[in-house]
mmCIF file of C-alpha atoms in Angstrom:
data_model
loop_
_atom_site.group_PDB
_atom_site.id
_atom_site.type_symbol
_atom_site.label_atom_id
_atom_site.label_comp_id
_atom_site.label_asym_id
_atom_site.label_seq_id
_atom_site.Cartn_x
_atom_site.Cartn_y
_atom_site.Cartn_z
ATOM 1 C CA MET A 23 47.467 269.847 21.445
ATOM 2 C CA SER A 24 44.665 267.723 22.929
ATOM 3 C CA ASN A 25 43.551 268.131 26.609
ATOM 4 C CA ASP A 26 45.197 264.767 27.335
ATOM 5 C CA GLU A 27 48.467 266.067 25.862
ATOM 6 C CA ILE A 28 48.144 269.293 27.879
ATOM 7 C CA PHE A 29 47.577 267.268 31.028
ATOM 8 C CA ALA A 30 50.612 265.063 30.320
ATOM 9 C CA ALA A 31 52.845 268.036 29.800
ATOM 10 C CA ALA A 32 51.622 269.687 33.014
ATOM 11 C CA TYR A 33 52.230 266.406 34.889
ATOM 12 C CA ARG A 34 55.742 266.097 33.552
ATOM 13 C CA GLU A 35 56.604 269.728 34.107
ATOM 14 C CA HIS A 36 55.058 270.235 37.563
ATOM 15 C CA TYR A 37 55.032 266.843 39.345
ATOM 16 C CA TRP A 38 58.060 267.603 41.478
ATOM 17 C CA ALA A 39 56.903 271.125 42.297
ATOM 18 C CA VAL A 40 53.622 269.837 43.471
ATOM 19 C CA SER A 41 55.300 267.072 45.446
ATOM 20 C CA ARG A 42 57.563 269.599 47.221
ATOM 21 C CA TYR A 43 54.562 271.840 47.933
ATOM 22 C CA VAL A 44 52.742 268.955 49.546
ATOM 23 C CA ALA A 45 55.786 267.537 51.441
ATOM 24 C CA ARG A 46 56.509 270.879 53.058
ATOM 25 C CA ARG A 47 53.031 271.168 54.368
ATOM 26 C CA LEU A 48 52.736 267.651 55.703
ATOM 27 C CA ASP A 49 55.567 268.386 58.042
ATOM 28 C CA GLY A 50 57.329 265.024 58.235
ATOM 29 C CA ARG A 51 54.395 262.773 57.392
ATOM 30 C CA THR A 52 56.169 261.612 54.224
ATOM 31 C CA SER A 53 54.119 258.492 53.864
ATOM 32 C CA GLU A 54 51.163 260.633 52.923
ATOM 33 C CA VAL A 55 52.887 262.758 50.328
ATOM 34 C CA GLU A 56 52.563 260.370 47.366
ATOM 35 C CA GLU A 57 48.938 259.685 48.212
ATOM 36 C CA VAL A 58 48.109 263.484 48.310
ATOM 37 C CA VAL A 59 50.001 264.209 45.099
ATOM 38 C CA ALA A 60 48.275 261.345 43.369
ATOM 39 C CA GLU A 61 44.974 262.828 44.371
ATOM 40 C CA VAL A 62 46.049 266.254 43.023
ATOM 41 C CA PHE A 63 46.808 264.793 39.647
ATOM 42 C CA THR A 64 43.647 262.659 39.694
ATOM 43 C CA VAL A 65 41.671 265.810 40.153
ATOM 44 C CA ALA A 66 43.684 267.507 37.496
ATOM 45 C CA TRP A 67 43.041 264.610 35.158
ATOM 46 C CA ARG A 68 39.306 264.762 35.777
ATOM 47 C CA ARG A 69 39.350 268.521 35.222
ATOM 48 C CA ARG A 70 41.877 268.515 32.386
ATOM 49 C CA ASP A 71 39.473 270.632 30.312
ATOM 50 C CA ASP A 72 39.907 273.368 32.930
ATOM 51 C CA LEU A 73 43.718 273.446 33.059
ATOM 52 C CA PRO A 74 44.887 276.950 32.497
ATOM 53 C CA ALA A 75 47.824 277.913 30.311
ATOM 54 C CA ALA A 76 50.012 278.296 33.357
ATOM 55 C CA PRO A 77 48.781 275.350 35.439
ATOM 56 C CA LEU A 78 51.149 275.419 38.440
ATOM 57 C CA PRO A 79 49.222 277.932 40.564
ATOM 58 C CA TRP A 80 46.001 276.078 39.726
ATOM 59 C CA LEU A 81 47.627 272.808 40.726
ATOM 60 C CA TYR A 82 48.699 274.367 43.991
ATOM 61 C CA GLY A 83 45.034 275.366 44.579
ATOM 62 C CA VAL A 84 43.985 271.744 44.021
ATOM 63 C CA ALA A 85 46.774 270.651 46.364
ATOM 64 C CA ARG A 86 45.506 272.943 49.057
ATOM 65 C CA ASN A 87 42.145 271.286 48.942
ATOM 66 C CA CYS A 88 43.591 267.770 48.846
ATOM 67 C CA LEU A 89 45.854 268.575 51.718
ATOM 68 C CA ALA A 90 42.880 269.874 53.783
ATOM 69 C CA ASN A 91 41.136 266.565 53.124
ATOM 70 C CA ALA A 92 44.266 264.621 54.133
ATOM 71 C CA VAL A 93 44.745 266.689 57.297
ATOM 72 C CA ARG A 94 41.105 266.069 58.341
ATOM 73 C CA GLY A 95 41.632 262.363 57.719
ATOM 74 C CA TYR A 96 44.870 262.391 59.646
ATOM 75 C CA GLY A 97 43.137 264.099 62.563
ATOM 76 C CA ARG A 98 40.392 261.523 62.626
ATOM 77 C CA SER A 99 42.888 258.583 62.632
ATOM 78 C CA ARG A 100 45.039 260.299 65.231
ATOM 79 C CA ARG A 101 41.996 260.747 67.582
ATOM 80 C CA LEU A 102 41.159 257.013 67.114
ATOM 81 C CA VAL A 103 44.721 256.032 67.987
ATOM 82 C CA ASP A 104 44.672 258.267 71.067
ATOM 83 C CA ARG A 105 41.303 256.710 72.143
ATOM 84 C CA LEU A 106 42.766 253.297 71.836
ATOM 85 C CA GLY A 107 45.842 254.269 73.742
ATOM 86 C CA ASN A 108 48.096 252.842 71.197
ATOM 87 C CA ASP A 109 50.468 255.698 70.548
ATOM 88 C CA ASP A 110 54.178 256.093 71.506
ATOM 89 C CA THR A 111 53.563 258.343 74.457
ATOM 90 C CA ALA A 112 51.190 255.810 76.047
ATOM 91 C CA HIS A 113 53.910 253.261 75.982
ATOM 92 C CA GLY A 114 56.634 255.512 77.429
ATOM 93 C CA ARG A 115 58.455 256.087 74.154
ATOM 94 C CA HIS A 116 58.022 259.885 74.041
ATOM 95 C CA ILE A 117 61.416 261.484 73.184
ATOM 96 C CA GLU A 118 62.341 264.954 74.379
ATOM 97 C CA ALA A 119 64.830 266.910 72.390
ATOM 98 C CA GLY A 120 67.774 268.178 74.361
ATOM 99 C CA PRO A 121 68.404 271.950 74.761
ATOM 100 C CA GLY A 122 71.109 271.944 72.025
ATOM 101 C CA ALA A 123 68.853 270.128 69.589
ATOM 102 C CA GLU A 124 67.159 273.211 68.074
ATOM 103 C CA SER A 125 67.646 273.099 64.367
ATOM 104 C CA PRO A 126 68.959 276.199 62.497
ATOM 105 C CA GLY A 127 66.060 278.577 61.718
ATOM 106 C CA ALA A 128 63.694 276.780 64.103
ATOM 107 C CA TRP A 129 62.672 280.214 65.543
ATOM 108 C CA VAL A 130 61.330 281.185 62.188
ATOM 109 C CA HIS A 131 59.241 278.039 62.097
ATOM 110 C CA ASP A 132 58.080 278.767 65.648
ATOM 111 C CA ALA A 133 57.041 282.359 64.801
ATOM 112 C CA LEU A 134 55.272 281.032 61.646
ATOM 113 C CA ALA A 135 53.427 278.399 63.558
ATOM 114 C CA ARG A 136 52.004 281.114 65.862
ATOM 115 C CA LEU A 137 50.135 282.653 62.801
ATOM 116 C CA SER A 138 46.816 281.607 61.479
ATOM 117 C CA PRO A 139 46.781 278.869 58.846
ATOM 118 C CA ALA A 140 45.737 281.423 56.253
ATOM 119 C CA ASP A 141 48.719 283.698 57.048
ATOM 120 C CA GLN A 142 51.065 280.661 57.066
ATOM 121 C CA GLU A 143 49.863 279.653 53.643
ATOM 122 C CA VAL A 144 50.184 283.029 51.906
ATOM 123 C CA LEU A 145 53.712 283.366 53.330
ATOM 124 C CA ARG A 146 54.703 279.878 52.298
ATOM 125 C CA LEU A 147 53.317 280.380 48.787
ATOM 126 C CA THR A 148 55.641 283.426 48.349
ATOM 127 C CA ALA A 149 58.668 282.083 50.262
ATOM 128 C CA TRP A 150 58.626 278.344 49.573
ATOM 129 C CA GLU A 151 56.877 278.154 46.264
ATOM 130 C CA GLU A 152 58.303 281.497 45.059
ATOM 131 C CA LEU A 153 54.981 282.579 43.592
ATOM 132 C CA GLY A 154 54.193 286.240 42.650
ATOM 133 C CA VAL A 155 51.108 287.977 43.939
ATOM 134 C CA ASP A 156 49.087 287.091 40.668
ATOM 135 C CA GLU A 157 49.887 283.410 41.128
ATOM 136 C CA VAL A 158 49.112 283.505 44.873
ATOM 137 C CA ALA A 159 45.691 284.923 43.939
ATOM 138 C CA VAL A 160 45.055 281.938 41.641
ATOM 139 C CA VAL A 161 46.063 279.471 44.383
ATOM 140 C CA LEU A 162 43.894 281.236 46.940
ATOM 141 C CA GLY A 163 40.996 281.750 44.634
ATOM 142 C CA CYS A 164 40.853 285.567 45.164
ATOM 143 C CA GLY A 165 41.689 288.686 43.335
ATOM 144 C CA ARG A 166 45.184 290.169 42.964
ATOM 145 C CA ARG A 167 44.448 293.014 45.365
ATOM 146 C CA ALA A 168 43.085 290.735 48.064
ATOM 147 C CA ALA A 169 46.140 288.479 47.715
ATOM 148 C CA SER A 170 48.484 291.392 47.953
ATOM 149 C CA MET A 171 46.695 292.636 51.098
ATOM 150 C CA ARG A 172 46.667 289.167 52.694
ATOM 151 C CA LEU A 173 50.418 288.900 52.034
ATOM 152 C CA HIS A 174 51.109 292.395 53.472
ATOM 153 C CA ARG A 175 49.120 291.621 56.628
ATOM 154 C CA ALA A 176 50.666 288.210 57.055
ATOM 155 C CA ARG A 177 54.181 289.646 56.742
ATOM 156 C CA ARG A 178 53.266 292.342 59.363
ATOM 157 C CA ARG A 179 51.981 289.634 61.779
ATOM 158 C CA LEU A 180 55.029 287.481 61.245
ATOM 159 C CA ARG A 181 57.275 290.483 62.058
ATOM 160 C CA ALA A 182 55.301 291.092 65.250
ATOM 161 C CA GLU A 183 55.621 287.405 66.237
ATOM 162 C CA ILE A 184 59.360 287.557 65.629
ATOM 163 C CA ASP A 185 59.700 290.751 67.606
ATOM 164 C CA ARG A 186 57.557 289.192 70.441
ATOM 165 C CA MET A 187 59.766 286.124 70.522
ATOM 166 C CA SER A 188 62.956 288.209 70.964
ATOM 167 C CA PRO A 189 61.923 291.157 73.189
ATOM 168 C CA THR A 190 65.524 291.826 74.191
ATOM 169 C CA THR A 191 66.639 292.483 70.576
ATOM 170 C CA PRO A 192 66.818 296.216 69.881
ATOM 171 C CA ALA A 193 64.315 297.355 67.196
ATOM 172 C CA LYS A 194 67.107 298.889 65.079
ATOM 173 C CA GLU A 195 68.508 295.357 64.374
ATOM 174 C CA HIS A 196 65.249 294.704 62.531
ATOM 175 C CA GLY A 197 65.402 297.939 60.494
ATOM 176 C CA HIS A 198 62.819 299.620 62.685
ATOM 177 C CA GLY A 199 64.971 302.302 64.123
#
């Protein structure tokens, strides 16, 4: 199979997985998802000679870099809008959620949000993308042992955040007693 055919097969097989990966990390900014995914596959096309036999973790690694660029760009445009005073809060359209508006599992997202971006990513790769440690290592560009240690530490820190958020919950409910 030629490199072009290998790329085409990887595109067909993994387009939706990469799209979901990007969408989950853009947290509601769906208008940017297609743009970032297009950039991922543009990079993959340019580097089609480098596509590994199992390309999905490699594509996730490319997506991480493209997302970082998109987030930086979003931050720049957001700061510009804020300087211009043209955002919704400046015009009194800020909407507060009511006390009963918390979505199911929101506390997990709150605990996750308190972690470092690196911890969040390693946990998302295993939970959302359902990757094993070997694949996580490919995405993060590190060795298997380093990926395993990062995952272990991130899980420990997430557990600590969850415990900190619910100090009245007895430890034995979490299997610590």
